[in-house]
mmCIF file of C-alpha atoms in Angstrom:
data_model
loop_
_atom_site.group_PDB
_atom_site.id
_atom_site.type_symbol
_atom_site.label_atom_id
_atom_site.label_comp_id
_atom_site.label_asym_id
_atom_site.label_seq_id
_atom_site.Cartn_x
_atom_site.Cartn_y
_atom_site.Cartn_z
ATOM 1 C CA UNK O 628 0.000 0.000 0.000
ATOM 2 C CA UNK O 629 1.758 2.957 -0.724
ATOM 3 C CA UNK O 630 1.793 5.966 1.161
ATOM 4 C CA UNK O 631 0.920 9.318 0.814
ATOM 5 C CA UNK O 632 2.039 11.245 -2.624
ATOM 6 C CA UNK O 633 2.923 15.011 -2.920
ATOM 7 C CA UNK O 634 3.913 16.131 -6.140
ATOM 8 C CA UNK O 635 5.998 18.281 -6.840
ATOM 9 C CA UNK O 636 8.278 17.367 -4.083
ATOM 10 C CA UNK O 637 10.041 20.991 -5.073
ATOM 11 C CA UNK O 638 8.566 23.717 -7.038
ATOM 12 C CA UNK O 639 10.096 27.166 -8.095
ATOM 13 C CA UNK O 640 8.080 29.962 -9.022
ATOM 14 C CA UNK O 641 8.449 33.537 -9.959
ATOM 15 C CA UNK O 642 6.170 36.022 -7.826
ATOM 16 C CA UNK O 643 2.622 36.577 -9.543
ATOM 17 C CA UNK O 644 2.480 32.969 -11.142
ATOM 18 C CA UNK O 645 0.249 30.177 -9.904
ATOM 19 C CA UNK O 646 1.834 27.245 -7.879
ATOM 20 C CA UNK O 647 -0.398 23.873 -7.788
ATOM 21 C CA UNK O 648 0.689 21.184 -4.753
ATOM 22 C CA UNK O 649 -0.653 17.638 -5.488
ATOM 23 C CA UNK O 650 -1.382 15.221 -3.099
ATOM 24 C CA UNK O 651 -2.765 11.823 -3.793
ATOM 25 C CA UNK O 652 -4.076 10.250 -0.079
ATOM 26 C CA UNK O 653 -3.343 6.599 0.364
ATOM 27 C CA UNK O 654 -5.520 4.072 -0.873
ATOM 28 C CA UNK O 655 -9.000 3.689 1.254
ATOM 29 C CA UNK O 656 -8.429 7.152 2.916
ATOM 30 C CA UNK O 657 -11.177 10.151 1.910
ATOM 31 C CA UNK O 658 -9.940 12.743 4.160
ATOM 32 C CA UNK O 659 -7.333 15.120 3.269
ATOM 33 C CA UNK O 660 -5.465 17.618 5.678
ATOM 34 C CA UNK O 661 -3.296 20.240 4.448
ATOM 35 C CA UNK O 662 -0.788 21.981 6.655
ATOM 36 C CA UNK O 663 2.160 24.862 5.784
ATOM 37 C CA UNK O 664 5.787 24.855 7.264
ATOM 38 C CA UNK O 665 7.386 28.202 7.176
ATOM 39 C CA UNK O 666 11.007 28.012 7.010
ATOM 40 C CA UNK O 667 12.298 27.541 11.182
ATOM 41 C CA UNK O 668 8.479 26.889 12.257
ATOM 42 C CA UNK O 669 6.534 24.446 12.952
ATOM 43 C CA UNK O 670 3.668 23.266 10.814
ATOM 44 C CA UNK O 671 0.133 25.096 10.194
ATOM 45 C CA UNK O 672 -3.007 23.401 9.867
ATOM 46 C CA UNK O 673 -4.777 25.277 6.519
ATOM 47 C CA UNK O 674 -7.628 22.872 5.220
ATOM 48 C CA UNK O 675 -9.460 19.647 5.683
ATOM 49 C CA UNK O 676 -11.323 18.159 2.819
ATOM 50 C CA UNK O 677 -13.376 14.871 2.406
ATOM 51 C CA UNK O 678 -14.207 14.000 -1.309
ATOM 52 C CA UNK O 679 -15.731 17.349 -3.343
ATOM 53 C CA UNK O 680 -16.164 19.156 0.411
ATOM 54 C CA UNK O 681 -14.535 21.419 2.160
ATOM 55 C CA UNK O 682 -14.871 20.896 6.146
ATOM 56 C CA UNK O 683 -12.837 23.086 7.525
ATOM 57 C CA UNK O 684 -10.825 25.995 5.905
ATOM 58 C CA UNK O 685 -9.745 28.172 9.217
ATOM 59 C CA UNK O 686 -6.417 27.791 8.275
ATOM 60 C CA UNK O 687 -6.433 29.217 4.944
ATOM 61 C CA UNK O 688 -5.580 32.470 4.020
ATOM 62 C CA UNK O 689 -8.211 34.405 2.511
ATOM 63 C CA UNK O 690 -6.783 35.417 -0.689
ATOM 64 C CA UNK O 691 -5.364 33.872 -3.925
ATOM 65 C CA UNK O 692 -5.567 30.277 -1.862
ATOM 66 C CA UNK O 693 -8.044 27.825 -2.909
ATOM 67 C CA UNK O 694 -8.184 23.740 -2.144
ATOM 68 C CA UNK O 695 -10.371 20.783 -3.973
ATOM 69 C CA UNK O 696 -10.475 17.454 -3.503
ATOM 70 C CA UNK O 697 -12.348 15.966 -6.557
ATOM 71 C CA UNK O 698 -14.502 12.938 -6.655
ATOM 72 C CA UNK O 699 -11.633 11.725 -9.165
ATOM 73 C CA UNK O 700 -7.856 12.300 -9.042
ATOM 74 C CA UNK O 701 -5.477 14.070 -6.415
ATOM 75 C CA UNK O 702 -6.236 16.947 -3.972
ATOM 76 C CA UNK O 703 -5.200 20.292 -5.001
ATOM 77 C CA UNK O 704 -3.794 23.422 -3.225
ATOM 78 C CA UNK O 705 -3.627 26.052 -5.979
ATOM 79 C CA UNK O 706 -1.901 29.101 -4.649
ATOM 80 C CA UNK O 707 -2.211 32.449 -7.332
ATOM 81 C CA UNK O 708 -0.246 35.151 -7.659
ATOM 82 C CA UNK O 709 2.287 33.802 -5.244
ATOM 83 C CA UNK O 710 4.216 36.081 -3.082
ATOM 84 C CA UNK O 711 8.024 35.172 -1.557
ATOM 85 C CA UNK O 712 6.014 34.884 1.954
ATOM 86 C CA UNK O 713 4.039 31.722 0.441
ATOM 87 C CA UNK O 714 8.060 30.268 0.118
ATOM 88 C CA UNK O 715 7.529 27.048 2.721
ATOM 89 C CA UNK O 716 6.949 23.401 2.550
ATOM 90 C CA UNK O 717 2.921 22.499 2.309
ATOM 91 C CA UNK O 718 2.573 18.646 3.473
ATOM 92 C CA UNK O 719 -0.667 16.843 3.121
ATOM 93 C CA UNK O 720 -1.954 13.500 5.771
ATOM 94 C CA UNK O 721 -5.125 11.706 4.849
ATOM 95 C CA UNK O 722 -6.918 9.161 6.737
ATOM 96 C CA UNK O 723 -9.707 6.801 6.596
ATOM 97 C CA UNK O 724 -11.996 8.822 8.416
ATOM 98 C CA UNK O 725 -12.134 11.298 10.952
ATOM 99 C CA UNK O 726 -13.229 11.086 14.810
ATOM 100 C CA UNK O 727 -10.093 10.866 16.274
ATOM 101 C CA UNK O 728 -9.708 7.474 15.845
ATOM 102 C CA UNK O 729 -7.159 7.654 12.776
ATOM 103 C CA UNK O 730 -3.908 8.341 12.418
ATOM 104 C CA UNK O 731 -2.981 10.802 9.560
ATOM 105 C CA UNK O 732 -0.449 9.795 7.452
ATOM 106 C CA UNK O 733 1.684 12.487 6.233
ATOM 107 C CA UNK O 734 2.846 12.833 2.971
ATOM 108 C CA UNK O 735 6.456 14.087 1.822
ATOM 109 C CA UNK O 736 5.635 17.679 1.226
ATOM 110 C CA UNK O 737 6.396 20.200 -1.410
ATOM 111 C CA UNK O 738 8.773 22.317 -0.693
ATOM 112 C CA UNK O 739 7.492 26.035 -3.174
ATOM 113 C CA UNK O 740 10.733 28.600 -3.182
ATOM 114 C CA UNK O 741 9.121 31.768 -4.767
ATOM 115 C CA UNK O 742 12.084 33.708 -6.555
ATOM 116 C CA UNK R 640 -7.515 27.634 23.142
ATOM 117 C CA UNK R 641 -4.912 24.270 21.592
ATOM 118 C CA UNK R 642 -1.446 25.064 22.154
ATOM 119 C CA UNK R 643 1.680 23.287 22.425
ATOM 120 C CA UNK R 644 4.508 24.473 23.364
ATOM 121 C CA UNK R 645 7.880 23.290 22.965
ATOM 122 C CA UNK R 646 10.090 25.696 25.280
ATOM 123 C CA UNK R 647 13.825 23.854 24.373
ATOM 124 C CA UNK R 648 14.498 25.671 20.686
ATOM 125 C CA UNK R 649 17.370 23.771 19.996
ATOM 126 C CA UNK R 650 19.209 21.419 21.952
ATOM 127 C CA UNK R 651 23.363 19.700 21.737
ATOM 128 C CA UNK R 652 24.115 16.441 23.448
ATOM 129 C CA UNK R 653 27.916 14.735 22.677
ATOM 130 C CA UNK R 654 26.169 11.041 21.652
ATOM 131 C CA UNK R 655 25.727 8.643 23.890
ATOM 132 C CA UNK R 656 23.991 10.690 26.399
ATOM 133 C CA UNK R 657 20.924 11.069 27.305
ATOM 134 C CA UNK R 658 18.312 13.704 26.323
ATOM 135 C CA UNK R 659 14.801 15.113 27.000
ATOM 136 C CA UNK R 660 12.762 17.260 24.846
ATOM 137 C CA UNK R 661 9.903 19.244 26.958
ATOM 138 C CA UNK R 662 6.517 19.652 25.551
ATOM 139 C CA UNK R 663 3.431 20.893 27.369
ATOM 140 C CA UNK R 664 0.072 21.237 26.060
ATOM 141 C CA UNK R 665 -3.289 23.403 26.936
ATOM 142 C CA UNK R 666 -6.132 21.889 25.919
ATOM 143 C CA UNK R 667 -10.461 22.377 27.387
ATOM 144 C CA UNK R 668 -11.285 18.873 25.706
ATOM 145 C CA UNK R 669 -11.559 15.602 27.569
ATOM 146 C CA UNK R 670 -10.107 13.161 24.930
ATOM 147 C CA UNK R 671 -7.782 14.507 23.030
ATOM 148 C CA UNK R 672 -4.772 13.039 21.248
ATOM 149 C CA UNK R 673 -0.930 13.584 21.649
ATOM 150 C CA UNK R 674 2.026 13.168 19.307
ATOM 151 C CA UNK R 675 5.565 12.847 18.248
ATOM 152 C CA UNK R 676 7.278 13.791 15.025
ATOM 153 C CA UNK R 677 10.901 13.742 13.789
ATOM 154 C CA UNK R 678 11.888 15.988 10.937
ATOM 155 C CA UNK R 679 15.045 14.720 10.046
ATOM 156 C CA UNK R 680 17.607 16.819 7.679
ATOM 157 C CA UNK R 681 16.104 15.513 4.387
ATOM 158 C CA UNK R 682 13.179 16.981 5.732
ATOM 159 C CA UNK R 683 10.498 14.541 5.840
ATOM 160 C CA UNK R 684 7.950 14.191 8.654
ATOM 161 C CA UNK R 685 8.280 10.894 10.831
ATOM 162 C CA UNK R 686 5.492 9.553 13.139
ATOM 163 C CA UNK R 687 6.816 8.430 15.974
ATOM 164 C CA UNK R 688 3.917 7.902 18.998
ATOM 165 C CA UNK R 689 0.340 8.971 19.376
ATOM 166 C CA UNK R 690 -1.226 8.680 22.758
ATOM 167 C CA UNK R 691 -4.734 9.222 23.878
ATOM 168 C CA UNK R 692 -5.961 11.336 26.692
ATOM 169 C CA UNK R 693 -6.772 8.229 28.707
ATOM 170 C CA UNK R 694 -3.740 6.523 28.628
ATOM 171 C CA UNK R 695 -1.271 7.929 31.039
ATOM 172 C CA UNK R 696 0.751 4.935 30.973
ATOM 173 C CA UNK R 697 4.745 6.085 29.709
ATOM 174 C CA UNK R 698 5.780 4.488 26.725
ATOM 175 C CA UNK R 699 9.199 2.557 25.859
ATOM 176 C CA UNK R 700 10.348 2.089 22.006
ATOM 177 C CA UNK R 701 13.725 0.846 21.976
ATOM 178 C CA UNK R 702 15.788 3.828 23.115
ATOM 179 C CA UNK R 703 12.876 6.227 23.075
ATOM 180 C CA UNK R 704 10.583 6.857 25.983
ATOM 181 C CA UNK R 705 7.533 9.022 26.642
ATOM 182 C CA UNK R 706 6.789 10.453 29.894
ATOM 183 C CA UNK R 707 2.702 11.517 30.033
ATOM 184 C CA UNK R 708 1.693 13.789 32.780
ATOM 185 C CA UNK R 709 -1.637 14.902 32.743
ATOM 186 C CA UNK R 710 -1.245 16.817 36.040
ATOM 187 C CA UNK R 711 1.049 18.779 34.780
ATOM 188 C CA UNK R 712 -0.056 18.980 30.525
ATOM 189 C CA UNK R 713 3.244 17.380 29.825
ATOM 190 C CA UNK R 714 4.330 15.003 26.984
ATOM 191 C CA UNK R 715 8.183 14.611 27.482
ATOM 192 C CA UNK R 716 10.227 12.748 25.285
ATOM 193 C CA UNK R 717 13.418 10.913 25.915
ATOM 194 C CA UNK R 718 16.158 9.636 23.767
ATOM 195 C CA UNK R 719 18.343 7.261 25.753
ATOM 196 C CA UNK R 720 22.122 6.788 24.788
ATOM 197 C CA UNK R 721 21.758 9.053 21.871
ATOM 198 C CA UNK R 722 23.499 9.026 18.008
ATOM 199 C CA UNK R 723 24.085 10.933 15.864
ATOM 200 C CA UNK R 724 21.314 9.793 13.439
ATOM 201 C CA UNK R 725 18.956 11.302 16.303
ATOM 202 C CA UNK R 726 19.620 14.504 15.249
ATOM 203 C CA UNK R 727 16.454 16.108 13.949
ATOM 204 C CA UNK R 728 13.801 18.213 14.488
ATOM 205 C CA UNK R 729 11.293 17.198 17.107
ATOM 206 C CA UNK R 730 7.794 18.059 16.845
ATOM 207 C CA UNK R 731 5.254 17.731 19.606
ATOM 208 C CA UNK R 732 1.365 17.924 18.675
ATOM 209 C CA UNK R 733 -2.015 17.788 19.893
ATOM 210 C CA UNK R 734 -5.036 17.208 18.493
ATOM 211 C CA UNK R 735 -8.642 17.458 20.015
ATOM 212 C CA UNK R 736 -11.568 14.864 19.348
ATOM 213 C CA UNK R 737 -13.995 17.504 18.382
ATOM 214 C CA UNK R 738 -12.196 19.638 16.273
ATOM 215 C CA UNK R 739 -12.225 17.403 13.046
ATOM 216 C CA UNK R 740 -8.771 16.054 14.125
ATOM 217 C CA UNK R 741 -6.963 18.939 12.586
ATOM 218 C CA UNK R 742 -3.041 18.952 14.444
ATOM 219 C CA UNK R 743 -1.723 22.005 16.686
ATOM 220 C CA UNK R 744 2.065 21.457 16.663
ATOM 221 C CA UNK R 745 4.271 22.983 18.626
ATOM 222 C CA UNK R 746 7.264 25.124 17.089
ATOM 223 C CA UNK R 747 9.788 22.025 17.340
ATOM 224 C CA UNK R 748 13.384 21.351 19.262
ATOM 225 C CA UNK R 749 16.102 21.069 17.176
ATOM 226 C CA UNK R 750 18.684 18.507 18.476
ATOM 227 C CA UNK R 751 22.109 18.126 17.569
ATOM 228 C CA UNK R 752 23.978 14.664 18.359
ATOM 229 C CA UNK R 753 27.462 15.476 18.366
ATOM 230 C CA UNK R 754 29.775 12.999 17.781
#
């Protein structure tokens, strides 16, 4: 069973373009978390997603961010217009449900450098 | 209000001894769920131990142990005879039943094993 994808694992961008952060969950699991590491701090809870819904976005900022996890295919953090600030490693977890009951897996992360 | 706070920013042991990383938590919920995380240099997350609110009992893993003190909102973590390989950062992290099992970490403790 393999684990939890994030792809890129490193992305570059240029301020003002659009970065997009895969994450495929592992098999069986329908909940997605996302969380942001800025460089020399710990990691920040942004979104949780189950299939085609957002369930909690308190963690997100409220511009140019956006998150979807289709019925079909990967979850997707789409950051636009990206600013050097948004420079930090995003990691996804999924798990099989939520409740407390389930461990989240943790993916890889991307690590986005914005030139 | 979750917090976790990880007072020890960065930590360096000569190996073989003996090391404990502090972590205290606040927390209003009842069940809740504690963890452990290495980040090693290639900068990966690593699960390492959850525990549950009910379970007090301290945990050994090899050269690893876990010291739980409710009393006190304490989650200490102990590397015995240390290596270098140890050297990391340390997350610790909460996460409450009813808040959709999104994870509060704490800012981390970054050890250094020096040989």
């Amino acid at each position: 069973n393999a684990g939890v994808m994030q792809n890129p694992r490193h992305l570059v961008r240029r301020r003002g373009q659009e970065a997009r952060l895969r994450c495929s969950p592992m098999k069986g699991h329908s909940h997605v978390y996302w969380y942001r590491q800025l460089p020399e701090e710990g990691l920040k809870f942004m979104v949780y997603l189950q299939k085609e819904n957002i369930i909690d976005e308190s963690g997100m900022p409220k511009e140019r961010f956006s998150a979807e996890f289709p019925k079909e295919g990967p979850s997707i953090l789409r950051i636009q217009q990206v600013v050097r600030g948004d420079s930090a490693a995003y990691f996804c977890a999924s798990s099989p449900t939520s409740g407390g009951h389930n461990e989240q897996f943790f993916g890889p992360g991307t690590r986005l450098t914005v030139l | 209000a979750q917090k976790v706070t990880q007072a020890q920013t960065e930590i360096s042991v000569v190996e073989k001894e003996d090391v404990t990383l502090d972590c205290v938590y606040e927390t209003r919920d009842t069940t809740y769920y504690l963890f452990w995380y290495k980040q090693p240099p290639s900068g990966e997350l690593v699960f390492l131990i959850r525990r549950n609110s009910f379970d007090e009992q301290n945990e050994i893993s090899g050269r690893y142990s876990w010291n739980f003190q409710k009393s006190t909102s304490s989650f200490n973590f102990t590397i015995t005879a240390s290596q270098v390989v140890d050297s990391a950062v340390y997350f610790c992290a909460l996460s409450e039943l009813n808040r959709d099992d999104k994870i509060i970490f704490g800012k981390g403790t970054r050890l250094h094993i020096l040989p």
